[in-house]
Every structure is written in structure tokens, then in C-alpha cells.
Short mmCIF file of C-alpha atoms in Angstrom, two decimals:
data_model
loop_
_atom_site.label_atom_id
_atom_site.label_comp_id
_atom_site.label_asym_id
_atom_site.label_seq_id
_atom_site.Cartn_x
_atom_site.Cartn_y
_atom_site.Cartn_z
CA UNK A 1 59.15 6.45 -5.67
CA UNK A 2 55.41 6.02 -6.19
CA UNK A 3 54.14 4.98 -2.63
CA UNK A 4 52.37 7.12 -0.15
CA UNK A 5 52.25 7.09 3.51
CA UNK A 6 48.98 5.83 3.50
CA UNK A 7 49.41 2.73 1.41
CA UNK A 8 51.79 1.98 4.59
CA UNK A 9 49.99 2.99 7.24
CA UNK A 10 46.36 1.34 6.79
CA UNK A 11 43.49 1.29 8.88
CA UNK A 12 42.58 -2.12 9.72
CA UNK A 13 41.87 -4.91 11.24
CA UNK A 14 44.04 -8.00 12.86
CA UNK A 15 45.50 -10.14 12.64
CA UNK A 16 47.79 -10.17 9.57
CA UNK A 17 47.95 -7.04 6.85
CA UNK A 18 48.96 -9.86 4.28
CA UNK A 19 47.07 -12.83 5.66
CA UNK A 20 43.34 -11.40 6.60
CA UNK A 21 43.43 -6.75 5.46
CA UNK A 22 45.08 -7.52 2.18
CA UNK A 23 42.70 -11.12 1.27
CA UNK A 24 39.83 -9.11 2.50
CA UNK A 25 40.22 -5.98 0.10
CA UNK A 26 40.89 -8.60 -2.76
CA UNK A 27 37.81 -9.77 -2.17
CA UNK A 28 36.50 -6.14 -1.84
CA UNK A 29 37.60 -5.71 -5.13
CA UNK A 30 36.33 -8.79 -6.92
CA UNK A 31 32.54 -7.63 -6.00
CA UNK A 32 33.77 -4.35 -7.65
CA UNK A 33 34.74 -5.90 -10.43
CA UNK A 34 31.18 -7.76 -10.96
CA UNK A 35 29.20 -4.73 -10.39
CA UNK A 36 31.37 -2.86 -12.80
CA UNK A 37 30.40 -5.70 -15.64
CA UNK A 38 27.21 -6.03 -14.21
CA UNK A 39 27.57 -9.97 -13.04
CA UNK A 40 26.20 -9.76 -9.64
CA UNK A 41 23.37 -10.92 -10.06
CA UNK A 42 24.16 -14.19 -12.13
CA UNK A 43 26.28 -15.62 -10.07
CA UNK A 44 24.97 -19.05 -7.86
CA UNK A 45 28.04 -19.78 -6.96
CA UNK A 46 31.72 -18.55 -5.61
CA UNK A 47 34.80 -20.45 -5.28
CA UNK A 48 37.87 -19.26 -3.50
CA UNK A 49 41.07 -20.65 -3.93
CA UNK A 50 43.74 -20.38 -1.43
CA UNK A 51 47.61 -20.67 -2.49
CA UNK A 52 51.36 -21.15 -0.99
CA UNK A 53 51.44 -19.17 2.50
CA UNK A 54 47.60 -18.21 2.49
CA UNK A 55 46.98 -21.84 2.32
CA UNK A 56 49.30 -22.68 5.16
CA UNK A 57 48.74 -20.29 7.54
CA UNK A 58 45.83 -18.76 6.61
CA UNK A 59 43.03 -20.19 8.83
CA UNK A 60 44.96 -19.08 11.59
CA UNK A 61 45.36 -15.82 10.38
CA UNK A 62 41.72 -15.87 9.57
CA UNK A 63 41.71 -15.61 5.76
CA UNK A 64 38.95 -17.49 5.04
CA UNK A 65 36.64 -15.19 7.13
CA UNK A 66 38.43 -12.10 5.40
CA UNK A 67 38.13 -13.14 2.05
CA UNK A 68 34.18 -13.63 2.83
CA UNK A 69 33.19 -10.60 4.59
CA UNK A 70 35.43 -8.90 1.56
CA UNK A 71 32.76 -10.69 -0.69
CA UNK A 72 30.17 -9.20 1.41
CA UNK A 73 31.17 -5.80 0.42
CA UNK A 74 33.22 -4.75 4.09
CA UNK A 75 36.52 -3.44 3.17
CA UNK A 76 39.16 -3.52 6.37
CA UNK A 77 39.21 0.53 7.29
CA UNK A 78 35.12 0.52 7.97
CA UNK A 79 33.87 -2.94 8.81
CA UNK A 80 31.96 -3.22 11.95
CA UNK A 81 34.19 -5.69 14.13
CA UNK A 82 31.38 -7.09 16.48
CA UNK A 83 29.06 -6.87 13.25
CA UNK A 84 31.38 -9.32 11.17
CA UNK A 85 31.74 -11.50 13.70
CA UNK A 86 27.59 -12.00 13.64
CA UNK A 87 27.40 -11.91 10.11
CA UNK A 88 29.89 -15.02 9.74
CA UNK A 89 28.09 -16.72 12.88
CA UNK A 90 24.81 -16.49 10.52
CA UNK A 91 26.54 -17.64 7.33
CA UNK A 92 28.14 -20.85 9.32
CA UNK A 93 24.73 -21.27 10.16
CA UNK A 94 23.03 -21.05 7.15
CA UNK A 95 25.65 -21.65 3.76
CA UNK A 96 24.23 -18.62 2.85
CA UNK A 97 26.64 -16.00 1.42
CA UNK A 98 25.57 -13.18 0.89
CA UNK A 99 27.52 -11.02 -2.15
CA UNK A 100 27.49 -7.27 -2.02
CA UNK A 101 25.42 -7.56 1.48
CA UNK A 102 22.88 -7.85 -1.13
CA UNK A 103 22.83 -10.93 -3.10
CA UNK A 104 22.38 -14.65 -1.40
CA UNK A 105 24.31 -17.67 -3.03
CA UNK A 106 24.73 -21.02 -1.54
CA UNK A 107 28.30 -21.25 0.25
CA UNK A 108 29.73 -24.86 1.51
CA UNK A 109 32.83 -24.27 3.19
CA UNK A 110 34.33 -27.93 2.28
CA UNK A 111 33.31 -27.69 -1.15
CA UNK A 112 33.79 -23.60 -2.02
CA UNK A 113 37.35 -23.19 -0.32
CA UNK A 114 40.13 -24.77 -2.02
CA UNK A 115 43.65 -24.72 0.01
CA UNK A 116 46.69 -25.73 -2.15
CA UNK A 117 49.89 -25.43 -0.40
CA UNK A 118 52.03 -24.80 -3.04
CA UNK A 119 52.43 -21.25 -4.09
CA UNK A 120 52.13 -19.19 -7.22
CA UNK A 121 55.27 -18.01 -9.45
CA UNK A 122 54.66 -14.28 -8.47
CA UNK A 123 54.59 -14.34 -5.07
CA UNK A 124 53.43 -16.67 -1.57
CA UNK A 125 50.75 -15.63 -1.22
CA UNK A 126 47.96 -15.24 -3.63
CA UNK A 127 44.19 -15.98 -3.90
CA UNK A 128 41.68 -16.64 -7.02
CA UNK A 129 37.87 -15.94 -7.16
CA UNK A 130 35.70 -17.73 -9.56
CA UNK A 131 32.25 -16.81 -9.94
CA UNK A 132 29.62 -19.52 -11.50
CA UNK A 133 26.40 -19.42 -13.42
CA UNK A 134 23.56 -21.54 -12.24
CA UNK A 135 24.36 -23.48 -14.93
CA UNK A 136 28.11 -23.80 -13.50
CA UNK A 137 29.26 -21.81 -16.42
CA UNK A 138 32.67 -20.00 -15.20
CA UNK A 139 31.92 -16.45 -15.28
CA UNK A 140 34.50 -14.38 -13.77
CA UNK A 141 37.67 -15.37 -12.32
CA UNK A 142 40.58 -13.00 -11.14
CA UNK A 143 43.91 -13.76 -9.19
CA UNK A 144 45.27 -11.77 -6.73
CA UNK A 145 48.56 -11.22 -5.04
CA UNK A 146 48.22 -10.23 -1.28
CA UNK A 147 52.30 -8.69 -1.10
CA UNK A 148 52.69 -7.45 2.18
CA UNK A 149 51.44 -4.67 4.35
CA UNK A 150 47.47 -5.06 2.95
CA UNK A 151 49.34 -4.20 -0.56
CA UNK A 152 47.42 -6.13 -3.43
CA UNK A 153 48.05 -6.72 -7.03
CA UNK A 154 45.79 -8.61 -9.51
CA UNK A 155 46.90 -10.82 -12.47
CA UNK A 156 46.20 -7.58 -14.91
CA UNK A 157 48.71 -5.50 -12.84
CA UNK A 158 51.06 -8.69 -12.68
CA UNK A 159 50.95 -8.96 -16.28
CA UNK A 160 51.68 -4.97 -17.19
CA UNK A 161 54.94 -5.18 -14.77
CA UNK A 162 52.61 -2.50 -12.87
CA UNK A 163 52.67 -0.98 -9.07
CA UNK A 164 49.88 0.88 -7.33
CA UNK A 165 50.45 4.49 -8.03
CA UNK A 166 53.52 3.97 -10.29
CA UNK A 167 55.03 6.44 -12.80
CA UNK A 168 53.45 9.68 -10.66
CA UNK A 169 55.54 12.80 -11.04
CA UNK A 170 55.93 14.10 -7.42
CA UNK A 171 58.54 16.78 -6.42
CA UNK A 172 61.43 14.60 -5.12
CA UNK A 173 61.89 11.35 -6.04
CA UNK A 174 64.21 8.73 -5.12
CA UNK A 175 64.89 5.30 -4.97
CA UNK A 176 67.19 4.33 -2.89
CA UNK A 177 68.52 6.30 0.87
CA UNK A 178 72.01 7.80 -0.87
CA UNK A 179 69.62 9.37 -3.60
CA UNK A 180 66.95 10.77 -0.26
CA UNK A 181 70.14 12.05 1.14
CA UNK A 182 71.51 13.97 -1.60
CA UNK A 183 67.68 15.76 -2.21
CA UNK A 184 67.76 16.57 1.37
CA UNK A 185 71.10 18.34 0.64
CA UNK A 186 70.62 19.72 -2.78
CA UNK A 187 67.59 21.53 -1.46
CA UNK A 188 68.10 22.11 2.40
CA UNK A 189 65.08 19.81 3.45
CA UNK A 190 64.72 17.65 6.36
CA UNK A 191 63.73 14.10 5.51
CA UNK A 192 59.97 15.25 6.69
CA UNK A 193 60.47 18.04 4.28
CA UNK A 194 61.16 16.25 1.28
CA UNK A 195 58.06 13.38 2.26
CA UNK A 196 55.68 16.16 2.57
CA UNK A 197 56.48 17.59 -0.13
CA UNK A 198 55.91 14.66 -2.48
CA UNK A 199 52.55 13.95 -0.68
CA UNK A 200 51.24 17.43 -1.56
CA UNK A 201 51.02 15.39 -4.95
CA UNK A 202 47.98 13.51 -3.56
CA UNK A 203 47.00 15.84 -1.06
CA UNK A 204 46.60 18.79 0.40
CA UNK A 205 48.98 19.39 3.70
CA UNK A 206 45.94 20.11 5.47
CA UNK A 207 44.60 17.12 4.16
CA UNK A 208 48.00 15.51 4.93
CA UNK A 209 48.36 16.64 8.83
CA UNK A 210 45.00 15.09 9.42
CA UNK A 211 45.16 11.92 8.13
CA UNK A 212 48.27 11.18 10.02
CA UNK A 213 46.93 12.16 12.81
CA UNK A 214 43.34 10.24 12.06
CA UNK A 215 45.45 7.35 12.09
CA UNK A 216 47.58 8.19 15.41
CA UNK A 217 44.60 8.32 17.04
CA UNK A 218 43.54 4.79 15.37
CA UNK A 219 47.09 4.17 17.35
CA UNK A 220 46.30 5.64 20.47
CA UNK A 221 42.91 3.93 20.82
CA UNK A 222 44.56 0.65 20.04
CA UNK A 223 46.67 1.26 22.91
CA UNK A 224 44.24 1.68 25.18
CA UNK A 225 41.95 -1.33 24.20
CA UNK A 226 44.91 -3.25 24.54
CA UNK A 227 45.64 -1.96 28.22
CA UNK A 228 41.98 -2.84 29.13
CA UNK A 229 40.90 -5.96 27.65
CA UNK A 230 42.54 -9.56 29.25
CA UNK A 231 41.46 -13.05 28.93
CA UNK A 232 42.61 -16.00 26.50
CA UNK A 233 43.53 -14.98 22.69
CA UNK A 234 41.91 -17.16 20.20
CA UNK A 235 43.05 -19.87 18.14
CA UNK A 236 43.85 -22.15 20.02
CA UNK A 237 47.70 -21.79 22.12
CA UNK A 238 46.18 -20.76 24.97
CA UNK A 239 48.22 -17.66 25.33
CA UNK A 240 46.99 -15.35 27.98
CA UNK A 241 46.80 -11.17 27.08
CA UNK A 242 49.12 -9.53 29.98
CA UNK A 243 48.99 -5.86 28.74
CA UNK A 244 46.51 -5.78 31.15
CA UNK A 245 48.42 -6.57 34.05
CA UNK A 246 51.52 -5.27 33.59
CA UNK A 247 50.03 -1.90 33.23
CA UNK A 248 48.51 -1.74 36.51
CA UNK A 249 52.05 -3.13 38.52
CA UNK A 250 53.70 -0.14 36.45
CA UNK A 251 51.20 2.17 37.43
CA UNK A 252 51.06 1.06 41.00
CA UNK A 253 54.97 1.61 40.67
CA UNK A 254 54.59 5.25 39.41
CA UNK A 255 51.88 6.24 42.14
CA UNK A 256 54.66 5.11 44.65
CA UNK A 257 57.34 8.16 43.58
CA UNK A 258 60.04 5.37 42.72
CA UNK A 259 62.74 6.82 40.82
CA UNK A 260 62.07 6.01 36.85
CA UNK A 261 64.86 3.65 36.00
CA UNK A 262 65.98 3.03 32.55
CA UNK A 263 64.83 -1.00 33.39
CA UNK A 264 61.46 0.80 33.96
CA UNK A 265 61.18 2.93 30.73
CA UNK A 266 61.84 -0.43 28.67
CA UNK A 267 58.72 -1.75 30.68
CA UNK A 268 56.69 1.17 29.24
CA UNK A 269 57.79 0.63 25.94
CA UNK A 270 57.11 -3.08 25.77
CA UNK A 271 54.16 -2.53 27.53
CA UNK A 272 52.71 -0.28 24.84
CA UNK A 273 53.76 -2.88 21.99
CA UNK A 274 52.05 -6.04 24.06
CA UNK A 275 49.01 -3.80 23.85
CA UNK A 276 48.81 -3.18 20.25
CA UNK A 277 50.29 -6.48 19.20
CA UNK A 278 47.38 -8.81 21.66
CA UNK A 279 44.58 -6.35 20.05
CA UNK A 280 45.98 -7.85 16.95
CA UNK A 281 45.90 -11.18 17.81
CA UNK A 282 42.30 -10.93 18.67
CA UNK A 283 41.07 -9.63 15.46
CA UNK A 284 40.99 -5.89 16.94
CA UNK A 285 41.33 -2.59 14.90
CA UNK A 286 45.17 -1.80 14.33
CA UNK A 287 47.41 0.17 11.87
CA UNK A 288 49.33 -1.17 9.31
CA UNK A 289 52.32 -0.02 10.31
CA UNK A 290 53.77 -0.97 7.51
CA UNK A 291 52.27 -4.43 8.30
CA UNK A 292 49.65 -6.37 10.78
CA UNK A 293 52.82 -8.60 12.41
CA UNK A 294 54.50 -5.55 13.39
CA UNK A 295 52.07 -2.94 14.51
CA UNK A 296 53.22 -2.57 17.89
CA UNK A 297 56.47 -0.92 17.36
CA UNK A 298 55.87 2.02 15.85
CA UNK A 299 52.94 3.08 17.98
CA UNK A 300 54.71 1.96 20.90
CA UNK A 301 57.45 4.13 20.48
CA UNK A 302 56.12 7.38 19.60
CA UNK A 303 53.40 6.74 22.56
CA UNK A 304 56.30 6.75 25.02
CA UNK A 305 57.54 9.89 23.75
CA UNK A 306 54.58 11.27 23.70
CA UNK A 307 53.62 10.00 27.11
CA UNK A 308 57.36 11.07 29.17
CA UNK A 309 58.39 13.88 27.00
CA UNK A 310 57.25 17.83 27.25
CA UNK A 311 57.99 18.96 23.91
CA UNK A 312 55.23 16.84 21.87
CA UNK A 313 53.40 18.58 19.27
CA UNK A 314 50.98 17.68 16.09
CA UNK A 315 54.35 18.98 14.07
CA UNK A 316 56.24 16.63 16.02
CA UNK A 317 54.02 13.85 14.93
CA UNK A 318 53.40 14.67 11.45
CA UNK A 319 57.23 14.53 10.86
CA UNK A 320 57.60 11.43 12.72
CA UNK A 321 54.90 9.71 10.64
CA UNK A 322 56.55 11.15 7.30
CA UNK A 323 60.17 10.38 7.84
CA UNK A 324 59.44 6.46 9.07
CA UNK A 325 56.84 6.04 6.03
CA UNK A 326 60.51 7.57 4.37
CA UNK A 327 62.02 4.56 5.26
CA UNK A 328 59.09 1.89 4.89
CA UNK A 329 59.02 2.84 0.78
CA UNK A 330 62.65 1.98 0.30
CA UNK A 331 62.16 -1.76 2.61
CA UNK A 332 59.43 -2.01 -0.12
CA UNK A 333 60.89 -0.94 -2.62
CA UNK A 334 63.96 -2.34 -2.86
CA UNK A 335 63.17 -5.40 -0.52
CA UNK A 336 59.79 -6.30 0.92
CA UNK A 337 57.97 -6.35 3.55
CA UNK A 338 56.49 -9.45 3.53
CA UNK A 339 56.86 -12.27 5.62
CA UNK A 340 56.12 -14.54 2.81
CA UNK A 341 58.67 -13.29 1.29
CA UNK A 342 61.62 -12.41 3.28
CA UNK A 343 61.20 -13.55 6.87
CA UNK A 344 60.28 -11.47 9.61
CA UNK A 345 63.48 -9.36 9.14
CA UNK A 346 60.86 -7.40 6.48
CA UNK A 347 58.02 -6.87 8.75
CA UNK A 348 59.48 -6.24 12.44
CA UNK A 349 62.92 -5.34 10.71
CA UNK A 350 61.35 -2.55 8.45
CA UNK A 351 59.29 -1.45 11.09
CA UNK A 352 61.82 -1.12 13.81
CA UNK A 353 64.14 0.92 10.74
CA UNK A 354 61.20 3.27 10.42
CA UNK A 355 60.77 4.00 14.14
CA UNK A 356 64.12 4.52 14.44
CA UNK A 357 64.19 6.88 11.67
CA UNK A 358 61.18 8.75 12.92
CA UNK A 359 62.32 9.30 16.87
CA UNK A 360 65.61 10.40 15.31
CA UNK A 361 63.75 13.22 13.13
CA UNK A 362 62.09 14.66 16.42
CA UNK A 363 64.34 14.49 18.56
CA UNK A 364 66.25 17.13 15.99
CA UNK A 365 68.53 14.74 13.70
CA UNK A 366 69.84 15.17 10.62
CA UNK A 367 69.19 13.57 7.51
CA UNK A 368 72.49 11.90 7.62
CA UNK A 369 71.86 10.67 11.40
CA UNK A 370 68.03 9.77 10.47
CA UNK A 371 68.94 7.29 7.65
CA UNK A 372 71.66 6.09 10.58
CA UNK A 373 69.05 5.20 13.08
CA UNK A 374 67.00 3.48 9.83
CA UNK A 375 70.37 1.29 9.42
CA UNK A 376 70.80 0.49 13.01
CA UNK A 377 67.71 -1.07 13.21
CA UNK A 378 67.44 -2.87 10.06
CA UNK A 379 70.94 -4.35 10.44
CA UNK A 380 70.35 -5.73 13.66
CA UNK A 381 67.11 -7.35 12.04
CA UNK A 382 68.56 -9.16 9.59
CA UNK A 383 68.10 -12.87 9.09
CA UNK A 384 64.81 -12.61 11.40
CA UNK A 385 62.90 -15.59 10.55
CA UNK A 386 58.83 -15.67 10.12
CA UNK A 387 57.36 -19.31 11.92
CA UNK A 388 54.66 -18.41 13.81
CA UNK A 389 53.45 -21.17 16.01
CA UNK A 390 50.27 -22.46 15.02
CA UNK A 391 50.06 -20.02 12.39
CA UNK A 392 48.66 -17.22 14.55
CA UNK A 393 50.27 -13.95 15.05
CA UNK A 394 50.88 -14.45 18.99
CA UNK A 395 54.10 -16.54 19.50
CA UNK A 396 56.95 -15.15 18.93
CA UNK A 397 55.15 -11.88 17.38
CA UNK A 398 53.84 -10.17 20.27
CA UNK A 399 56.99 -10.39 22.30
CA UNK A 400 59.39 -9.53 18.98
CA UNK A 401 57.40 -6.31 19.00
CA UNK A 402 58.14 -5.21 22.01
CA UNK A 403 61.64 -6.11 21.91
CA UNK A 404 62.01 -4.11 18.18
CA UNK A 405 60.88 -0.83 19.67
CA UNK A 406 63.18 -0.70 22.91
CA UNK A 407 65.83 -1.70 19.86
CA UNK A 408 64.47 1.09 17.72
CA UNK A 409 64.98 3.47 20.41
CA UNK A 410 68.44 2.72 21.05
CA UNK A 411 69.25 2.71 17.40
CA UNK A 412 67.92 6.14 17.49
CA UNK A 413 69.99 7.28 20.47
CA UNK A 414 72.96 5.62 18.90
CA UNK A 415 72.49 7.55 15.06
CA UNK A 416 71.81 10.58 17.56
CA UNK A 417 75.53 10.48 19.53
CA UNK A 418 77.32 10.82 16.15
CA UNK A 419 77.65 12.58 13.15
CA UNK A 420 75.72 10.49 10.58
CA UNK A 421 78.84 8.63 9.01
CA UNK A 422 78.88 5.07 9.38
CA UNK A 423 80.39 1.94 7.52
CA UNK A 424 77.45 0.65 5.95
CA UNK A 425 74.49 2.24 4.94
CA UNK A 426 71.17 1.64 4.65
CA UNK A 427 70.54 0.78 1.03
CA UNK A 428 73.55 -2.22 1.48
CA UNK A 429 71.25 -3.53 4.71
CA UNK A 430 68.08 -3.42 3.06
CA UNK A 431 69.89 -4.94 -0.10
CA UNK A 432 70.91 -7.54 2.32
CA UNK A 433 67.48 -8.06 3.38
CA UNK A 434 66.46 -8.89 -0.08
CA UNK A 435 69.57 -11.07 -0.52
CA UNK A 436 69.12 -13.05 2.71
CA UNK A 437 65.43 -13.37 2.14
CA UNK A 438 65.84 -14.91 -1.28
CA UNK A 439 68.42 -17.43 0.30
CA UNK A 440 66.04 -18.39 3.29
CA UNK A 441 64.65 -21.19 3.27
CA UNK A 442 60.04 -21.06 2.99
CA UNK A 443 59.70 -23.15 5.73
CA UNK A 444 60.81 -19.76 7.67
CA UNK A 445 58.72 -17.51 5.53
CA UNK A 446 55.28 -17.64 7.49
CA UNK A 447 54.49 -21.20 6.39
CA UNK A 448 54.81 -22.31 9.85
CA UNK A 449 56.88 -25.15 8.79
CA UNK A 450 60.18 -24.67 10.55
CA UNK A 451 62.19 -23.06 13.39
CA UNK A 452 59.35 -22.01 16.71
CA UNK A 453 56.36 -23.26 14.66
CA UNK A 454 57.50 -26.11 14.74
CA UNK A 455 59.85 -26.86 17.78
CA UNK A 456 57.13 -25.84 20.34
CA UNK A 457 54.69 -28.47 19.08
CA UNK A 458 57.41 -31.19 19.74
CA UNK A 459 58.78 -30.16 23.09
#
């Protein structure tokens, strides 16, 4: 196990982690890459080449405009939303590209972005960058692999079988849930316990305890936005933002000393996801969490605990953060959570596993019933297919959100009412995951060429 909990939860921006945060720091990286060999400053011209599921989707998911401000030098955690959006105004305006933020080359969108539809062997979605001479002399070119959850991979790592981070010697590793389990046992840790632990190898727990909660606030704020803003999200359905709304007929309901319901606590809970999920949609600043597609559900459940419960603390939180990033390594692992890859089932399934898994750590479960909840919410994931319609990350995404996290909650109540023995455990779902992935067919896999995607432009 080589993956922190900050390669899954990423600061960033919507809204896809695979389709606009991880095209955006491959670009990033490609102006790295010519300062390092000191190209900058020859190059007249830049080509960008977009593959499989980029290709398909991407426009919608606003890769094109990623993959250029990445060029630009803005890399998803800092960029300047409202400043991006003028930059890009200016460059339509004017072909002018400017690399670095410093260095201005000709860019023709017709001629400089290439869209092929048909993927690459290594995975759906991947990108190349080629850099010209004023002579048109190829001087740089580099491939990269956007694999889920603003994860990226160039041809060089591709080539030496390599991961980010990979081959690191932290305190407990494992591989797979049944090996988690048995460290937890061995040495008398929670699941929290052991994650911390292993992080210490990158960071200090101080260090640790407030970048988890840097990025619950991220959370929190995202939230909020979402529960203010309203109007028409872009790209073209027409879909209105109801967050809005529906927030002020629940609050209107509170004020009036009705008698919470458990109808009514669902409504909180998919209120929360709407939020983060239509801040998404329109290109606002969410969490990876582990990916773009299914922000909401983490944030939305941990918000209503935090909101309706009296025993939140920053401990509370921490562990919550630590045991679902727990579960998001092994979906990765041993899976993915990609939509190009697997179907939805690894993005909103993974996610709703890993809020599962972290209610069920602070609300006082064990190991055994924490890897329970994980299962729960997997299994009753599986087969989830990825069409978005008109490639944007609105219909069915925002409303499958909402609907994971009141499912992640009940998984967690569920794990919570037993023991921790069950009939199938988590490693066989996410196995399964892998397995039914590999059998779907791509037109489900965020191409946008089946199922929704394509039904709703008929009827």
C-alpha cells in the first residue's frame, strides 16, 4: 500500500477529477518538464491530443480548457476560478497561449486540438503534448494517463510498471481488507490507528490533523456555495441548481418545531450532496473525494453528522477522513476508480464504501464492523453504469450522489447492528467490481454512448 490520503482527497476544481483536475495537472507537468530541459522558450507551437473517453466526453467535462490553463502554469488546488475563466475569454479572443503565464505562442483551437475517439492500450483516457520549433521541428512530446480521481501517470511511469509513491516502507501495510483486518488485530489498532500510522511516513500527525481538516473545510465551504448559488448549470441541458431551494423549505420546516422525521433527515442528507455535486457541475472548487463525479457523498454525510449530532470533534473527523481514505486505496488498488474504466460502480460505489466505512469508525465500530459498512455499500453499487447525458457531470450524477450517501448511512447502521461477520467480504466485492467492470461494455464507461446518455436524447 503506497497511496496517501491526500492523493484521494484533492483540492480542486469541477467538474471531473479524471476529465478536467487530472488533464489539467498533466499539463501542469508538461511545462515542468520544459523548464526542467530548458525548452520554454523554443517552442512556437503546442499540440494537444485528446484520446478514447477524453475525446468523447471531454468538452463537456471541460478538458480542453483544463489542459490549457495547465499549460499556463495553474495547477487545480490554487488556480483562481473567476481568473481562469478571463484568462481563456482572452485566449479565445486572441489565439494567443500563453505557456508558463510567461511565454506567448500562437494557439488555433481547430488546428492545435486533436480528438480521436479511440483510446490508448493503457487506459481510456489519456492525453499527448507535443511541443514545436518555429521551424515545426518536434521538440518534446509526452503521453499521459489521466486514471481516475486527478491520479496521473506518464508514458515513463507506464513503461517502468511504476505507481506514484510505490515501494515506500510505511508501518503497516496491506493490500487487500482481510490483510487491514488482521494488522488491526495483531496490534490492537483501530482502522484510524493503523492509517495514521502509515501517514506519519509522509508526515507529521500535526501535519496530518491539519490537512484533513484544511480540506474539510474545502468541504464545508463547498457546501455552503452550493446552498447559495441557483440559476441554470452550463453546458447546455438546461438543468436548473435546486440546492438552493430545497434548503430554505427545510429550513422553513425546522423554524416551525415539526418533529424531525427520518423522511426529513434523508432530505438533509441529499440536500448536502445536491450542493456539492451542482458546485461541481459549474466548474466550482470541490474535493476529490476520491473523485470529481462523486464528491457529494462523502461531504454530505459527515456534514449531517456534524450538523445533528453533539459528540463531533476534530478527533472525530480526523478518523473519519483516515478510515474512508482506508477503504478508497483498496477500490484503487485492487479495482479502480475510474469511470473510464469500470462504470460508475468505481466512483459513486467507492465513495459510498468509504463513507460508510468512515461513519461506522465514529460512531465507535470495530474494525470488523467498519470493513462491513465498506461492503454494504460497495455491493449494493455494483454494476453502476457511467453515461452521463451530454457528457456533463449533471444527469444522473448529481442525483446518484445524493442517493449514495443516504445508502452509505444505512450501510453504516446496518455493519453497526451486528457483529462484523458477514458472507462476503469486501475484497470479493471490490474484486467483483474489477470483474464486472472489465465485462462492461465502453459505451457505459463515461463515453456517453449508451444507457441515459443516450436514451434521454431520443425520448
Amino acid at each position: 500500500m503506497s497511496v496517501s490520503v491526500f492523493d484521494l482527497f484533492k483540492i480542486g476544481i469541477g467538474p471531473s477529477s479524471s476529465h478536467t483536475v487530472g488533464p489539467m495537472r498533466a499539463a501542469f507537468s508538461y511545462i515542468k518538464e520544459l523548464r526542467e530541459i530548458q525548452l520554454l522558450e523554443s517552442i512556437t507551437r503546442i499540440e494537444i491530443i485528446l484520446y478514447g473517453s477524453l475525446s468523447s466526453t471531454g468538452i463537456g467535462h471541460a478538458t480542453d480548457k483544463a489542459v490549457l490553463l495547465g499549460l499556463m502554469g495553474f495547477d487545480p488546488e490554487t488556480i483562481n476560478i473567476e481568473n481562469s475563466n478571463f484568462l481563456l475569454t482572452q485566449l479565445s479572443e486572441s489565439n494567443i497561449l500563453h505557456l508558463n503565464g510567461t511565454h506567448p505562442i500562437s494557439f488555433n483551437y481547430r488546428q492545435d486540438l486533436v480528438l480521436i475517439d479511440m483510446p490508448l492500450a493503457y487506459h481510456p483516457n489519456a492525453m499527448t503534448i507535443k511541443a514545436f520549433s518555429i521551424e515545426n521541428t518536434e521538440l518534446y512530446i509526452n503521453t499521459y494517463y489521466s486514471v481516475g480521481g486527478g491520479f496521473i501517470l506518464d508514458k515513463s511511469q507506464i513503461n517502468c510498471n511504476l505507481t506514484p509513491q510505490e515501494n515506500f516502507e510505511i508501518a503497516y501495510p496491506f493490500k487487500s481488507a482481510h490483510e487491514l483486518l488482521e494488522l488491526c488485530k495483531e496490534h490492537n489498532l483501530s482502522i484510524s490507528e493503523i492509517m495514521l500510522e502509515n501517514e506519519k511516513f509522509w508526515r507529521s500527525e500535526e501535519e496530518i490533523n491539519q490537512k484533513i481538516l484544511e480540506i474539510w473545510q474545502v468541504m464545508q465551504d463547498c457546501i455552503q456555495n452550493g446552498l447559495k448559488h441557483e440559476g441554470i448549470l452550463p453546458g447546455g441541458l438546461n438543468v436548473k441548481r435546486r440546492a438552493k431551494k430545497i434548503y430554505q423549505k427545510l429550513k422553513d420546516k425546522k423554524n416551525s418545531n415539526l418533529i424531525v422525521t427520518t423522511f426529513s433527515a434523508m432530505e438533509w442528507v441529499n440536500l448536502f450532496a445536491l450542493a456539492v455535486n451542482e458546485e461541481n457541475a459549474a466548474g466550482g472548487r470541490v474535493v476529490t473525494a476520491p473523485t470529481n463525479g462523486a464528491a457529494g457523498i462523502i461531504p454530505a454525510v459527515l456534514y449531517y453528522y456534524t450538523t445533528f449530532s453533539q459528540s463531533i470533534s476534530e478527533e472525530k473527523i480526523v478518523k473519519f477522513f483516515l478510515s474512508a481514505a482506508a477503504v478508497g486505496i483498496l477500490c484503487k488498488l485492487n479495482a479502480s476508480i475510474s469511470g473510464a474504466e469500470v462504470g460508475c460502480q468505481g466512483e459513486v460505489g467507492s465513495a459510498c464504501a468509504m463513507a460508510a466505512a468512515g461513519l461506522a469508525e465514529i460512531l465507535d465500530g470495530t474494525p470488523a464492523q467498519v470493513e462491513h459498512a465498506a461492503e454494504i455499500g460497495l455491493e449494493h453499487n455494483l454494476g453502476l453504469t457511467c453515461d452521463p447525458v451530454g457528457g456533463l457531470v449533471q444527469i444522473p450524477c448529481i442525483e446518484r450522489n445524493a442517493i449514495a450517501a443516504v445508502k452509505a448511512i444505512n450501510a453504516a447502521q446496518m455493519a453497526l447492528h451486528d457483529n462484523g461477520e458477514h458472507f462476503i467480504s469486501l475484497d470479493k466485492v471490490i474484486l467483483t467490481m474489477k470483474a464486472t467492470g472489465k465485462d462492461m461494455s465502453d459505451k457505459y464507461k463515461e463515453t456517453s454512448k449508451g444507457g441515459l446518455a443516450v436514451n434521454a436524447i431520443e425520448c
